[in-house]
mmCIF file of C-alpha atoms in Angstrom:
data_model
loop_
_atom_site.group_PDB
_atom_site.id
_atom_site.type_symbol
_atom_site.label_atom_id
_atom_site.label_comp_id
_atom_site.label_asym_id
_atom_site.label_seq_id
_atom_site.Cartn_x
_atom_site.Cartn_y
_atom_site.Cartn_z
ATOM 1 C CA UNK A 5 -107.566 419.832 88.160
ATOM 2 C CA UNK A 6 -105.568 419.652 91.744
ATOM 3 C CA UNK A 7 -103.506 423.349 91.501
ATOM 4 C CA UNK A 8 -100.011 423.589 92.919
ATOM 5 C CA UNK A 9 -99.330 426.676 94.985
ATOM 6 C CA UNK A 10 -96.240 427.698 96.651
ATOM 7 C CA UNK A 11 -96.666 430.037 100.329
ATOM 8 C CA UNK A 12 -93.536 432.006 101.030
ATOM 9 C CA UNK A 13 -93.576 433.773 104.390
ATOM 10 C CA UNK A 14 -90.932 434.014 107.017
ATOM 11 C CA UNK A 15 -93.829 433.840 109.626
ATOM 12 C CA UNK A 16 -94.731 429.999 110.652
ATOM 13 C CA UNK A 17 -98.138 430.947 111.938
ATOM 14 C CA UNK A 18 -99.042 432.646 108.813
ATOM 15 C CA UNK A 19 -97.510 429.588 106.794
ATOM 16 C CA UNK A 20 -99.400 427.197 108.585
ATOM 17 C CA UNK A 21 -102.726 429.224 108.991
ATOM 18 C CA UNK A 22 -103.257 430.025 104.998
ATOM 19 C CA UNK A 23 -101.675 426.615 104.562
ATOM 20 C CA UNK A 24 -104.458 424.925 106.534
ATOM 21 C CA UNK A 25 -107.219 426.590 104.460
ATOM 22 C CA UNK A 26 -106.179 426.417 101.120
ATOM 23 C CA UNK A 27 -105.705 422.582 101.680
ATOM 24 C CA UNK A 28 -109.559 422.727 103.162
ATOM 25 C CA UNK A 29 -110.196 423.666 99.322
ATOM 26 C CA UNK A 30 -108.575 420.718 97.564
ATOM 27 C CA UNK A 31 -105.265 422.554 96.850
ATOM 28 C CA UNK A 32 -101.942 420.716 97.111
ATOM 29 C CA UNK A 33 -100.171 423.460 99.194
ATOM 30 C CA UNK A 34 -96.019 423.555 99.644
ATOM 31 C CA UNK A 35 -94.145 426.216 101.804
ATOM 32 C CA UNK A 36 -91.501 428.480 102.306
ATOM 33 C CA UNK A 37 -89.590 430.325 104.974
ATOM 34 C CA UNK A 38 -87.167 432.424 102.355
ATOM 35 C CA UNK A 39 -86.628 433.860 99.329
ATOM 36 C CA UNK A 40 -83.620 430.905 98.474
ATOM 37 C CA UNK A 41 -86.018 428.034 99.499
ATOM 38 C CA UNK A 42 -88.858 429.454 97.940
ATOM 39 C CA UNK A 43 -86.857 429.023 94.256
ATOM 40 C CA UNK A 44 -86.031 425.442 95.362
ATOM 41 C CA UNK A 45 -89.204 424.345 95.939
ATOM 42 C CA UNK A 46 -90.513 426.190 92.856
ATOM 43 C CA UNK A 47 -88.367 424.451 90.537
ATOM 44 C CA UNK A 48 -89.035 421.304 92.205
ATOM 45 C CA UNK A 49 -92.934 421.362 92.126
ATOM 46 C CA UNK A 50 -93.821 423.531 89.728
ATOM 47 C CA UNK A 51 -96.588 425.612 91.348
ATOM 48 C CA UNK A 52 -99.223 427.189 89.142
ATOM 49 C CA UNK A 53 -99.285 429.939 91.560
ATOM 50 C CA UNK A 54 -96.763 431.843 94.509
ATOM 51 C CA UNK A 55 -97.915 433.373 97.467
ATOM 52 C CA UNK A 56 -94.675 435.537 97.798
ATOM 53 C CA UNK A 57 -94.042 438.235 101.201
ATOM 54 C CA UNK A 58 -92.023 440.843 100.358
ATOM 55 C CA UNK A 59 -90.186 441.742 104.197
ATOM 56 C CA UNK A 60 -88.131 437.989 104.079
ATOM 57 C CA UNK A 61 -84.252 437.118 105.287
ATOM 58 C CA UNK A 62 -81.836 435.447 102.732
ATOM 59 C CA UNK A 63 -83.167 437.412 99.409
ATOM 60 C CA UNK A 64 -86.498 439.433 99.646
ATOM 61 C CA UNK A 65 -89.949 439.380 97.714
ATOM 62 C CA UNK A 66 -89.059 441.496 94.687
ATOM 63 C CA UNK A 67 -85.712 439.783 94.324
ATOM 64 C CA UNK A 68 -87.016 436.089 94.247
ATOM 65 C CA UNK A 69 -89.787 437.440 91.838
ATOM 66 C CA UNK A 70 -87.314 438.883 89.536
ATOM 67 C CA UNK A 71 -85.122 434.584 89.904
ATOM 68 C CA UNK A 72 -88.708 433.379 89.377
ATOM 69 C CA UNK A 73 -89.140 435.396 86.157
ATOM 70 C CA UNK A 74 -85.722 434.459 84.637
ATOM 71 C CA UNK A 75 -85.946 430.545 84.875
ATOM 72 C CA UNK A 76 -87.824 429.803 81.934
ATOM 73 C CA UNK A 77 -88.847 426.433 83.804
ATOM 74 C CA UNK A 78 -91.215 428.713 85.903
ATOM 75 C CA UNK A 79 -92.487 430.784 82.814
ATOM 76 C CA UNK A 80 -96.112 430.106 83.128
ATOM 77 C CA UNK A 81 -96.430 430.672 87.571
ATOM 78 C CA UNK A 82 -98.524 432.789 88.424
ATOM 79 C CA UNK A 83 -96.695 435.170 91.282
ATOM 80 C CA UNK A 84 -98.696 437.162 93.432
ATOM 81 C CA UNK A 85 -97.549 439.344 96.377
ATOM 82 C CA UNK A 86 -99.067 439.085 99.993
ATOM 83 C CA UNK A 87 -97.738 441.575 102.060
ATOM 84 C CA UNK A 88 -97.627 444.026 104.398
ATOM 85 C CA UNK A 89 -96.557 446.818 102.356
ATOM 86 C CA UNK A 90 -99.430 448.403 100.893
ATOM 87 C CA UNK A 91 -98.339 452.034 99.916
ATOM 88 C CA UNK A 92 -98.327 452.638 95.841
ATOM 89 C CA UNK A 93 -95.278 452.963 95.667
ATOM 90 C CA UNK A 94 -93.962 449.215 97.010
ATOM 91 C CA UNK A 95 -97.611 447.836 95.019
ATOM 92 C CA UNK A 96 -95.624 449.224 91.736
ATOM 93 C CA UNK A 97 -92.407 448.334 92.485
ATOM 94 C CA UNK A 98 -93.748 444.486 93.180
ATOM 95 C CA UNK A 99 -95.507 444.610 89.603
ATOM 96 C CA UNK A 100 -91.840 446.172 88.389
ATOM 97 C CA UNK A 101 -90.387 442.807 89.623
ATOM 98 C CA UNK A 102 -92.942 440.648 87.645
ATOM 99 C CA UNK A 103 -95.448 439.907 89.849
ATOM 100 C CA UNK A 104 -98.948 439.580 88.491
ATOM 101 C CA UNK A 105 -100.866 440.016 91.163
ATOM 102 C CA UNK A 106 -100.747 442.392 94.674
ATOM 103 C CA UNK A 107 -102.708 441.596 97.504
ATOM 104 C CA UNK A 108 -102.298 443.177 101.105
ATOM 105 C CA UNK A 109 -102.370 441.991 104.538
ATOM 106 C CA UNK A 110 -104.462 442.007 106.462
ATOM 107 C CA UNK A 111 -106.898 440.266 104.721
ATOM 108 C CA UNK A 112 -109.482 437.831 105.855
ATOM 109 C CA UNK A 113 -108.804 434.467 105.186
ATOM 110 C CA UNK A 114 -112.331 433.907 103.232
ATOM 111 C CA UNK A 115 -111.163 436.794 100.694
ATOM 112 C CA UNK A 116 -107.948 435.303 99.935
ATOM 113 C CA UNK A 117 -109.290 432.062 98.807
ATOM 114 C CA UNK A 118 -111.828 434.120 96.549
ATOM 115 C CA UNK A 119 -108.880 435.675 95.202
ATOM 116 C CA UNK A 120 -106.781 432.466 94.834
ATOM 117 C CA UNK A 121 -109.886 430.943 92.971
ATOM 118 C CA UNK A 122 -109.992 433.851 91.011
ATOM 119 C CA UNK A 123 -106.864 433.748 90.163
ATOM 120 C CA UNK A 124 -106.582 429.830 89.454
ATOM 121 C CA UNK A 125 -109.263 430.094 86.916
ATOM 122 C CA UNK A 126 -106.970 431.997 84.643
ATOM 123 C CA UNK A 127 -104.549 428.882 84.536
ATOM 124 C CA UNK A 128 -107.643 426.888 83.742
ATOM 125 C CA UNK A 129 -108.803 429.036 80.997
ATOM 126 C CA UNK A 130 -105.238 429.367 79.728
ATOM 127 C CA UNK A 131 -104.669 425.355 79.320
ATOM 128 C CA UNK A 132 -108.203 424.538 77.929
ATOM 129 C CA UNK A 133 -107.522 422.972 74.482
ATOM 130 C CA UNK A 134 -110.185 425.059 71.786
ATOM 131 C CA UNK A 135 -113.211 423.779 71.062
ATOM 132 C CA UNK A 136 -113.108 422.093 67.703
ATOM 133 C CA UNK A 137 -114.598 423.804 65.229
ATOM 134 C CA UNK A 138 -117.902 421.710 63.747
ATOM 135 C CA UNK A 139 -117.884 422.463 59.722
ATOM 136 C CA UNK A 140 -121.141 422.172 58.375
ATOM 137 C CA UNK A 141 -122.010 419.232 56.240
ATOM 138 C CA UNK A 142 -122.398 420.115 52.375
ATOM 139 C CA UNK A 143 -124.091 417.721 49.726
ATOM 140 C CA UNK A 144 -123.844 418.496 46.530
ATOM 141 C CA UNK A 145 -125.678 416.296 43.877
ATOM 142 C CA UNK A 146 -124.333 417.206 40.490
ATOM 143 C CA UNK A 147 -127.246 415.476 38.186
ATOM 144 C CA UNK A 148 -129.830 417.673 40.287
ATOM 145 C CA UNK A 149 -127.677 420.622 40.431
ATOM 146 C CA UNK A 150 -128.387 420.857 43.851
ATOM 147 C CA UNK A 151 -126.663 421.500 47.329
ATOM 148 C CA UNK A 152 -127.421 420.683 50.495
ATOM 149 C CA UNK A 153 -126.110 422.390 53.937
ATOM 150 C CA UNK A 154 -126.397 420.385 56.962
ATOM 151 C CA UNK A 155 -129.771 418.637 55.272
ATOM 152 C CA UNK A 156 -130.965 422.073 53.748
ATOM 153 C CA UNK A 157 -131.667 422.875 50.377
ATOM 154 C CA UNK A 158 -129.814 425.790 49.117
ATOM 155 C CA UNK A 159 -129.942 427.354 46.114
ATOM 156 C CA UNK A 160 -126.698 428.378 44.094
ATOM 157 C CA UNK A 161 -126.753 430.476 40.313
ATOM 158 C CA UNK A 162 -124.596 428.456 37.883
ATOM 159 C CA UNK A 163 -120.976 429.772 38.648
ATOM 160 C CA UNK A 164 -121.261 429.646 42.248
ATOM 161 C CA UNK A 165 -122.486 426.335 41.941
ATOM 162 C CA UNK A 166 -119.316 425.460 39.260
ATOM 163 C CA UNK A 167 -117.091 427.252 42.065
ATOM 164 C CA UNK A 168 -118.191 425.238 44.899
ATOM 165 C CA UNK A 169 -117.753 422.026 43.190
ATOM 166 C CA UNK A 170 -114.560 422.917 41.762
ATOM 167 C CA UNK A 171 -112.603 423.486 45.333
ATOM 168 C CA UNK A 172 -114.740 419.981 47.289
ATOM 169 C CA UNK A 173 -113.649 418.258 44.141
ATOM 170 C CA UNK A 174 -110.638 418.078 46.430
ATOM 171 C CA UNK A 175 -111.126 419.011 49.942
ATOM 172 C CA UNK A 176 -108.030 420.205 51.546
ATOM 173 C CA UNK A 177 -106.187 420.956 48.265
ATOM 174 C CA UNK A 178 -105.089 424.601 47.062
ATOM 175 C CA UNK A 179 -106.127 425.714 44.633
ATOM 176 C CA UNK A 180 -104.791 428.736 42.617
ATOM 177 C CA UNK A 181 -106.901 431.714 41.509
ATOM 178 C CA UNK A 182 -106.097 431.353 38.178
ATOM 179 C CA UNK A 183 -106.645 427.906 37.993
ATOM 180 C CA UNK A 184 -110.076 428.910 38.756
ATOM 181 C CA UNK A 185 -110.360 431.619 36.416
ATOM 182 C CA UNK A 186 -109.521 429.139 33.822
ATOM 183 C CA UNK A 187 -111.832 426.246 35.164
ATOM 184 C CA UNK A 188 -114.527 428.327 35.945
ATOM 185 C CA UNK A 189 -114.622 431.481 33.219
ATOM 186 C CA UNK A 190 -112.650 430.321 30.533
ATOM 187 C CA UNK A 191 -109.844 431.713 28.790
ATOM 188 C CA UNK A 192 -111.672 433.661 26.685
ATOM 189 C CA UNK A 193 -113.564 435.389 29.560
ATOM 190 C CA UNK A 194 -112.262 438.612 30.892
ATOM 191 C CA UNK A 195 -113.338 438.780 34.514
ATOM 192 C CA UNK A 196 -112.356 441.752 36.994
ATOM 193 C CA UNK A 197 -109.703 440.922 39.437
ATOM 194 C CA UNK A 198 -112.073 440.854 42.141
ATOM 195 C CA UNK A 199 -114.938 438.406 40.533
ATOM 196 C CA UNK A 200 -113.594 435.161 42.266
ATOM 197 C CA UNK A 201 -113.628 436.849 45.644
ATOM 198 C CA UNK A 202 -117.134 438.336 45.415
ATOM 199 C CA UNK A 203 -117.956 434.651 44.517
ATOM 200 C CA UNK A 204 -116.053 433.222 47.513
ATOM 201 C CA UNK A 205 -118.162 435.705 49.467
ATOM 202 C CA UNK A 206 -121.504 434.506 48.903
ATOM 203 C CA UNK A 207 -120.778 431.363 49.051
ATOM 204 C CA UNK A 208 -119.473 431.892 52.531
ATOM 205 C CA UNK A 209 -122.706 433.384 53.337
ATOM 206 C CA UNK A 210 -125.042 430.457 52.301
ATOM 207 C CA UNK A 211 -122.325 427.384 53.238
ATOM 208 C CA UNK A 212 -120.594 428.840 56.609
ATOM 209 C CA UNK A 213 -117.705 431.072 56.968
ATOM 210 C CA UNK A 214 -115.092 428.166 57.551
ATOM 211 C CA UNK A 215 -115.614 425.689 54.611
ATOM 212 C CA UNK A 216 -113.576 427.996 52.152
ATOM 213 C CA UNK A 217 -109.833 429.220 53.646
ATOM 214 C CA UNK A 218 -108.343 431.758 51.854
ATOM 215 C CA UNK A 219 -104.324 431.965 51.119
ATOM 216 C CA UNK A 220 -104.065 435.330 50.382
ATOM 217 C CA UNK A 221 -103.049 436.181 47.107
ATOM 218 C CA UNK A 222 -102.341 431.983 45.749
ATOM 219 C CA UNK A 223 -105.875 431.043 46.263
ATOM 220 C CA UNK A 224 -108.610 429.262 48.121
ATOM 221 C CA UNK A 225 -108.867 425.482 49.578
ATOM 222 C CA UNK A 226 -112.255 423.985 50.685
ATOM 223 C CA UNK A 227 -111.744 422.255 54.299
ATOM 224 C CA UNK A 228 -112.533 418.552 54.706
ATOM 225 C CA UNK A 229 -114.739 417.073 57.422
#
């Protein structure tokens, strides 16, 4: 992935010197001179990340932070401080504006593309779609009376057995508790209000936590493939 990032100085030979090495590492790199400019060309590329001084002509660091953090086309940049002003004081009243990060010059050049990387990574982490949970394959061969997990033989005492082939009789269906209090106990079995749950749980245990969802208080649904 080719990050964006936005340099705002008021200093061409810093521009152009951190400009020149983050394009060295593959970035696509726009600049800068002012606060006003800096909001134009943010809206207009859509950096993942802003290099921002805070001593600038036209509007300073903290206030094009605080522009940056209102337009809700810029929600997700990352805005990081590189200045001058170190003291406490101005490092808290840059995170006051909304910046996320605070870095302070001097710094050597190698250091602030560690940090940049860094940095970067936390965009990458942020946009990675979740791994797809892999359900486990169940078999379950009724005139044996016998179920398989992912090609294992399991063992299941009668109800849990009844249970487990009540809710994949229809994978991705609901179904009510006391639907399966009537299926599976009979209506002229008192059961405590907890059986079906205690049931639920062991089967869990010996078929994989995410085959059975629970809807708490309607019921339980067996997930499909």
């Amino acid at each position: 992935m080719s990050h964006r990032i936005l340099l705002v100085d008021d200093e061409p030979d810093i521009l152009e010197f951190i400009r020149y090495n983050l394009l060295k590492e593959g970035y696509e790199v726009y600049t800068a001179p002012d606060g006003a400019r800096a909001l134009e060309a943010a809206i207009r590329h859509r950096p993942h990340l802003i290099l921002l001084d805070r001593m600038m002509p036209v509007m300073d660091g903290a206030e094009t932070c605080r522009a940056i953090r209102r337009d809700p086309r810029l929600r997700e940049t990352i805005v990081v401080f590189l200045s001058a002003l170190g003291e406490e004081e101005q490092q808290l009243t840059g995170f006051g504006a909304g910046a996320d990060d605070y870095l302070v010059k001097p710094i050597r050049m190698k250091l602030l593309v560690s940090r940049v990387k860094a940095i970067l990574k936390r965009v990458d982490e942020s946009t990675e779609a979740p791994a797809e949970k892999r359900l486990p394959k169940i078999e379950i061969d009724r005139e044996r009376y016998a179920v398989r997990c992912d090609g294992r033989e399991i063992t299941l005492p009668r109800k849990e057995f009844a249970l487990l082939d009540l809710l994949a009789s229809a994978p991705g269906k609901l179904i009510p508790r006391e639907e399966i209090y009537t299926r599976i106990w009979g209506t002229k079995v008192v059961v405590g209000d907890r059986t079906i749950d205690v049931h639920i749980r062991k089967l869990r245990q010996k078929i994989g936590e995410d085959r059975i969802t629970t809807v708490k208080g309607v019921g339980y649904r067996y997930e499909a493939q």
